[in-house]
Amino acid sequence: MASSGEEVSNKQVILKGYVTGFPKESDMYVKTSPIKLKLSDDESSNNAVLVKNLYLSCDPYMRGRMANRPVDDPDFSPFTLDSPIVGHGVSEIVDSRHPGFKKGDLVWGRKMGWEEYSLIKEPEKLFRIHNTDVPLSYYTGILGMPGMTAYFGFYQVCSPKKGERVYISAASGAVGQLVGQFAKLMGCYVVGSAGSKEKVELLKSKFGFDDAFDYKEEHDLVAALKRYFPEGIDIYFENVGGKMLDAVLLNMRFHGRIAACGMISQYNLQQPEGVQNLTTVVFKRIRLEGFIIFDYFDQYPKFLDFVLPYIREGKIVYVEDITEGLEHGPSALVGLFSGRNVGKQVVKVTNECSPPFSMFCQSEYNIRDV
């Protein structure tokens, strides 16, 4: 690592203009800017930290922030043009003027710029990483926002019971692969859908789903779901929306629950698809609840206490698709929306990490290695 106070070049991924339709790599560009590795002594740096980014997370919600759409929640406000895009990441603190953090601390959070070094002015929203016996990249996934989404979305929003029938769309992704494993731990019957034969096989052979299907091969989604759930669906973990949600509604059981986590099929449409079967919600007494994981961040210790033992015992597994190099970040992010990734998409920014954590920065945990 460069010496403290040295000026270095800071590679950055910049949003060129607001996006309509499917995002393209050309909507972003990479540039370098100089940055000093020591915070200034003026008031602008009070309580701030400077971090070296190690891993950056590619997440579907970032697509919404690439558009110039009015939103009520500042966490989903449009990215600033001609500035680095922002998301979740894992970082090492290079310099700190915050009493709660010191140089060398490892952290994860949702305010990391897509750049080699980031100035964080609200570090109180960061989580310090204490458990380093697992890959650091896991804090972009199973031990970070996607893991919490799966945990609280399934256990708290869905209120599952042993033996219930659970369906998960986009089931091989960062969240879906975990929801399925949580459901199996509870003794549920679990079926997932994904967009390729490779992903379907992964759901059954690695994640232990009872069954899975390729939605692209099904001409009638209502019939397909009836085939896998002849007695109906108790719980649907919604990641897709559109035609899939419409088909699920017709296959739900009385008093079923739907956790609306995401609707990736709609994010790139200029005119979102309508849902025609909503009357089913009334007649079958279905509870459909949307949720945002930021509302559960205060319960992070509870989540860690639950999931870490399962990871260490090998009872829960996690698949990552790791892209090397910040310059390849735009390609990795855009690939989410065509289903190119297999598992959790991560961008590895650097191999360089201060001791004693360098072993975790150099380790590879990629789908192609599992």
XYZ file of C-alpha atoms in Angstrom:
370
model
C 0.000 0.000 0.000
C 1.147 3.546 -0.716
C 2.580 5.531 2.185
C 0.331 7.796 4.261
C -0.187 11.227 2.735
C 1.139 10.222 -0.665
C -0.844 11.391 -3.696
C -1.896 8.486 -5.899
C -4.116 7.997 -8.916
C -7.698 6.953 -8.133
C -9.402 4.892 -10.826
C -13.163 5.594 -10.960
C -16.273 4.309 -12.782
C -18.300 7.357 -13.866
C -21.941 7.546 -14.968
C -21.970 9.410 -18.280
C -25.713 10.104 -18.568
C -29.043 8.899 -17.242
C -30.205 5.608 -18.724
C -33.417 4.532 -20.438
C -34.021 0.928 -21.411
C -31.299 -1.636 -20.820
C -28.048 -0.133 -19.522
C -24.932 -0.446 -21.667
C -21.257 -0.415 -20.802
C -21.007 2.816 -22.781
C -23.310 4.512 -20.233
C -20.268 4.486 -17.955
C -16.616 5.270 -18.425
C -13.422 4.826 -16.420
C -11.144 7.716 -15.521
C -8.409 8.446 -12.987
C -8.162 11.392 -10.605
C -5.473 12.223 -8.036
C -6.184 11.654 -4.361
C -4.138 12.071 -1.190
C -4.098 9.165 1.239
C -4.419 11.445 4.244
C -7.493 13.422 5.274
C -7.201 17.194 5.490
C -7.395 18.965 8.847
C -10.242 21.284 7.862
C -13.858 20.958 8.949
C -14.904 19.178 5.750
C -13.105 16.050 6.986
C -14.531 16.023 10.527
C -15.714 12.498 11.414
C -14.861 11.283 7.906
C -12.852 8.222 6.894
C -10.831 7.484 3.768
C -11.098 3.896 2.557
C -9.363 1.652 0.055
C -12.047 -0.365 -1.735
C -11.391 -4.094 -1.983
C -14.667 -5.528 -3.324
C -17.684 -3.818 -4.878
C -21.151 -5.298 -5.115
C -23.262 -5.407 -8.290
C -26.914 -5.190 -7.231
C -30.107 -4.908 -9.316
C -31.400 -1.888 -7.364
C -28.501 0.140 -8.799
C -30.329 0.195 -12.137
C -32.989 2.479 -10.665
C -30.324 4.939 -9.560
C -29.005 5.132 -13.125
C -32.284 6.755 -14.217
C -33.460 10.289 -13.560
C -36.634 9.320 -11.723
C -38.113 11.124 -8.721
C -38.032 8.988 -5.553
C -39.099 9.514 -1.958
C -36.217 7.575 -0.404
C -32.778 9.277 -0.639
C -31.104 5.848 -0.583
C -32.543 5.311 -4.079
C -32.020 8.797 -5.496
C -30.400 9.097 -8.950
C -26.628 8.862 -9.172
C -24.802 12.144 -9.735
C -23.725 12.480 -13.350
C -20.007 12.681 -14.084
C -19.309 11.252 -10.618
C -18.488 7.703 -9.493
C -21.504 5.458 -9.117
C -22.110 4.320 -5.529
C -23.033 0.997 -3.976
C -22.187 -1.605 -1.369
C -18.609 -2.643 -0.875
C -15.879 -3.992 1.372
C -13.047 -1.632 2.228
C -10.019 -1.050 4.428
C -9.689 2.264 6.282
C -6.639 4.225 5.166
C -7.153 7.284 7.371
C -9.788 8.278 9.919
C -11.009 11.359 11.716
C -13.881 9.442 13.308
C -13.451 8.194 16.901
C -15.122 4.891 16.115
C -12.750 3.841 13.341
C -8.999 3.551 12.975
C -6.542 2.953 10.182
C -6.509 -0.710 9.166
C -10.122 -1.448 10.156
C -12.078 -3.526 7.652
C -15.613 -2.320 6.952
C -18.561 -2.882 4.658
C -21.428 -0.579 3.786
C -23.601 1.015 1.142
C -21.834 4.329 0.479
C -18.740 3.055 -1.318
C -17.909 4.831 -4.551
C -16.966 2.700 -7.525
C -13.356 3.803 -7.289
C -10.121 2.631 -5.727
C -10.349 5.080 -2.810
C -13.472 6.696 -1.333
C -14.072 9.496 1.150
C -16.922 8.468 3.483
C -18.460 11.398 5.310
C -21.000 9.320 7.270
C -18.948 6.352 8.484
C -21.412 5.668 11.296
C -23.427 3.850 8.604
C -20.549 1.415 8.019
C -20.299 -2.009 9.631
C -16.932 -3.013 11.056
C -15.840 -6.511 10.013
C -14.820 -8.626 12.998
C -15.036 -12.128 11.496
C -12.204 -12.680 9.031
C -12.222 -16.478 8.985
C -14.480 -16.242 5.909
C -13.745 -14.568 2.539
C -13.989 -10.777 2.706
C -16.056 -10.838 -0.491
C -18.826 -12.527 1.524
C -19.585 -9.124 3.051
C -20.929 -8.029 -0.348
C -23.226 -11.060 -0.326
C -24.089 -13.707 2.217
C -22.767 -11.642 5.158
C -23.899 -8.311 3.759
C -27.014 -6.759 2.261
C -28.161 -9.763 0.140
C -27.772 -12.169 3.062
C -29.786 -9.915 5.346
C -32.409 -9.522 2.611
C -32.821 -13.282 2.355
C -32.902 -13.765 6.125
C -35.340 -11.030 7.144
C -37.409 -11.348 3.971
C -37.946 -15.052 4.515
C -38.146 -15.426 8.277
C -39.807 -12.122 9.143
C -41.886 -11.127 6.103
C -42.899 -14.614 4.972
C -43.523 -16.107 8.468
C -42.685 -19.643 7.273
C -43.837 -22.908 8.832
C -42.300 -26.345 8.539
C -43.569 -28.295 5.550
C -44.835 -25.297 3.594
C -44.412 -25.009 -0.174
C -41.968 -22.273 -1.183
C -41.290 -20.845 -4.636
C -38.370 -18.495 -5.418
C -37.846 -16.669 -8.710
C -34.340 -15.592 -9.791
C -33.365 -18.330 -7.395
C -29.674 -18.660 -8.277
C -28.924 -15.002 -7.589
C -27.364 -13.310 -4.588
C -30.573 -13.490 -2.513
C -32.509 -16.399 -3.996
C -29.831 -19.041 -3.395
C -29.951 -18.232 0.324
C -33.744 -18.090 0.644
C -33.921 -21.605 -0.758
C -31.357 -22.916 1.713
C -33.075 -21.190 4.650
C -36.362 -22.774 3.578
C -34.784 -26.229 3.393
C -33.338 -25.769 6.887
C -36.944 -25.269 8.040
C -38.130 -28.451 6.357
C -40.023 -26.734 3.533
C -40.583 -27.997 -0.005
C -38.615 -25.625 -2.249
C -38.682 -24.961 -5.983
C -36.771 -22.216 -7.789
C -36.636 -20.843 -11.298
C -33.629 -19.488 -13.157
C -32.623 -18.589 -16.705
C -30.338 -21.403 -17.851
C -29.781 -25.152 -17.512
C -26.523 -24.461 -15.660
C -28.329 -22.392 -13.040
C -31.143 -24.915 -12.691
C -28.628 -27.676 -12.041
C -26.877 -25.469 -9.489
C -30.135 -24.989 -7.580
C -30.687 -28.726 -7.319
C -27.163 -30.070 -6.911
C -25.448 -27.378 -4.817
C -28.189 -25.508 -2.972
C -30.409 -28.507 -2.272
C -33.668 -27.273 -3.816
C -36.263 -30.018 -4.234
C -36.734 -28.993 -7.853
C -36.070 -26.174 -10.283
C -36.943 -25.108 -13.818
C -35.716 -22.796 -16.582
C -38.414 -20.162 -17.007
C -37.184 -19.401 -20.528
C -38.172 -22.920 -21.580
C -41.731 -22.589 -20.294
C -44.375 -21.242 -22.692
C -47.089 -21.283 -20.026
C -45.868 -20.155 -16.589
C -49.231 -20.831 -14.935
C -49.104 -24.455 -16.097
C -45.446 -24.799 -15.154
C -46.097 -23.684 -11.582
C -49.120 -25.982 -11.360
C -46.836 -28.853 -12.379
C -44.349 -28.151 -9.572
C -46.976 -27.096 -7.025
C -50.075 -29.243 -7.648
C -51.420 -28.217 -4.219
C -50.453 -24.566 -4.607
C -47.777 -22.223 -3.223
C -47.689 -21.101 0.421
C -44.775 -18.676 0.097
C -43.469 -16.830 -2.925
C -40.197 -14.888 -2.657
C -40.619 -12.319 -5.416
C -37.546 -11.173 -7.333
C -38.932 -10.848 -10.860
C -42.407 -9.282 -11.166
C -44.397 -8.985 -14.395
C -45.677 -12.167 -16.005
C -44.104 -14.332 -13.308
C -46.000 -12.559 -10.519
C -49.231 -12.849 -12.510
C -48.711 -16.611 -12.896
C -47.830 -17.073 -9.228
C -50.982 -15.303 -8.042
C -53.137 -17.914 -9.769
C -51.164 -20.699 -8.052
C -51.122 -19.331 -4.497
C -52.842 -21.173 -1.668
C -55.314 -19.564 0.698
C -53.519 -17.318 3.238
C -50.320 -17.456 1.198
C -47.568 -14.890 1.671
C -45.559 -13.016 -0.945
C -42.389 -11.130 0.004
C -41.804 -8.505 -2.693
C -38.006 -8.196 -2.671
C -37.405 -7.032 -6.244
C -38.861 -7.020 -9.761
C -35.884 -7.204 -12.084
C -37.992 -7.909 -15.179
C -39.408 -4.380 -14.901
C -36.329 -2.264 -14.217
C -35.374 -1.660 -17.847
C -38.872 -1.156 -19.263
C -39.996 2.344 -20.120
C -43.585 1.183 -19.661
C -43.843 -1.370 -16.806
C -46.071 -4.403 -17.360
C -49.401 -4.547 -15.617
C -50.470 -7.315 -13.220
C -53.906 -8.684 -14.084
C -54.560 -11.249 -11.363
C -54.481 -9.030 -8.274
C -58.057 -9.913 -7.357
C -56.609 -13.260 -6.256
C -55.004 -11.411 -3.342
C -58.504 -10.649 -2.056
C -60.249 -13.950 -2.708
C -57.398 -16.108 -1.374
C -56.555 -13.758 1.532
C -52.967 -13.454 0.325
C -50.564 -11.143 2.137
C -48.241 -9.337 -0.290
C -45.616 -7.219 1.460
C -42.801 -5.183 0.021
C -39.712 -4.542 2.122
C -36.378 -2.726 2.001
C -33.505 -4.283 3.900
C -32.161 -0.940 5.141
C -35.053 -1.009 7.632
C -33.478 -4.071 9.280
C -29.850 -2.938 9.457
C -30.115 -2.360 13.219
C -30.617 -6.134 13.596
C -27.362 -7.074 11.867
C -25.828 -8.766 14.961
C -28.879 -11.052 15.199
C -28.396 -12.045 11.565
C -24.671 -12.765 12.031
C -25.359 -14.945 15.081
C -27.707 -17.006 12.936
C -25.780 -17.385 9.687
C -22.083 -17.603 10.676
C -22.344 -21.014 12.383
C -24.099 -22.464 9.317
C -21.345 -21.146 7.035
C -18.564 -22.507 9.250
C -20.260 -25.901 9.493
C -20.789 -26.041 5.720
C -24.564 -26.244 6.109
C -25.035 -23.138 3.955
C -22.989 -22.562 0.813
C -22.645 -19.465 -1.328
C -21.679 -19.021 -4.970
C -19.998 -15.868 -6.234
C -19.174 -14.685 -9.735
C -16.082 -12.516 -9.277
C -14.915 -10.063 -11.935
C -11.303 -8.914 -11.644
C -10.498 -5.226 -11.983
C -12.476 -2.020 -11.554
C -12.175 -1.317 -15.294
C -14.377 -4.379 -15.888
C -17.004 -3.175 -13.413
C -19.375 -1.684 -16.033
C -19.495 -5.005 -17.895
C -20.196 -6.910 -14.671
C -22.989 -4.535 -13.628
C -24.665 -4.521 -17.037
C -24.476 -8.326 -17.141
C -26.895 -8.581 -14.230
C -29.763 -7.478 -16.459
C -29.208 -10.174 -19.058
C -28.621 -12.897 -16.461
C -24.974 -13.326 -17.453
C -23.801 -13.804 -13.868
C -24.021 -17.107 -12.038
C -24.442 -16.415 -8.333
C -23.551 -13.196 -6.557
C -21.818 -10.740 -8.894
C -18.785 -9.090 -7.282
C -16.079 -6.783 -8.632
C -12.672 -7.362 -7.091
C -10.912 -3.996 -7.077
C -7.456 -4.987 -5.875
C -5.263 -7.818 -4.628
C -3.421 -5.387 -2.395
C -4.479 -5.420 1.254
C -2.579 -4.632 4.415
C -1.425 -7.486 6.696
C -2.836 -9.475 8.404
C -5.769 -9.451 5.953
C -3.868 -9.907 2.704
C -4.660 -13.625 2.574
C -8.368 -12.794 2.259
C -7.805 -10.243 -0.506
C -5.800 -12.743 -2.533
C -8.161 -15.712 -2.168
C -10.455 -16.672 -5.034
C -14.006 -17.788 -4.398
C -15.516 -17.897 -7.852
C -18.349 -19.936 -9.312
C -15.876 -21.450 -11.745
C -13.909 -22.897 -8.837
C -16.758 -24.576 -6.928
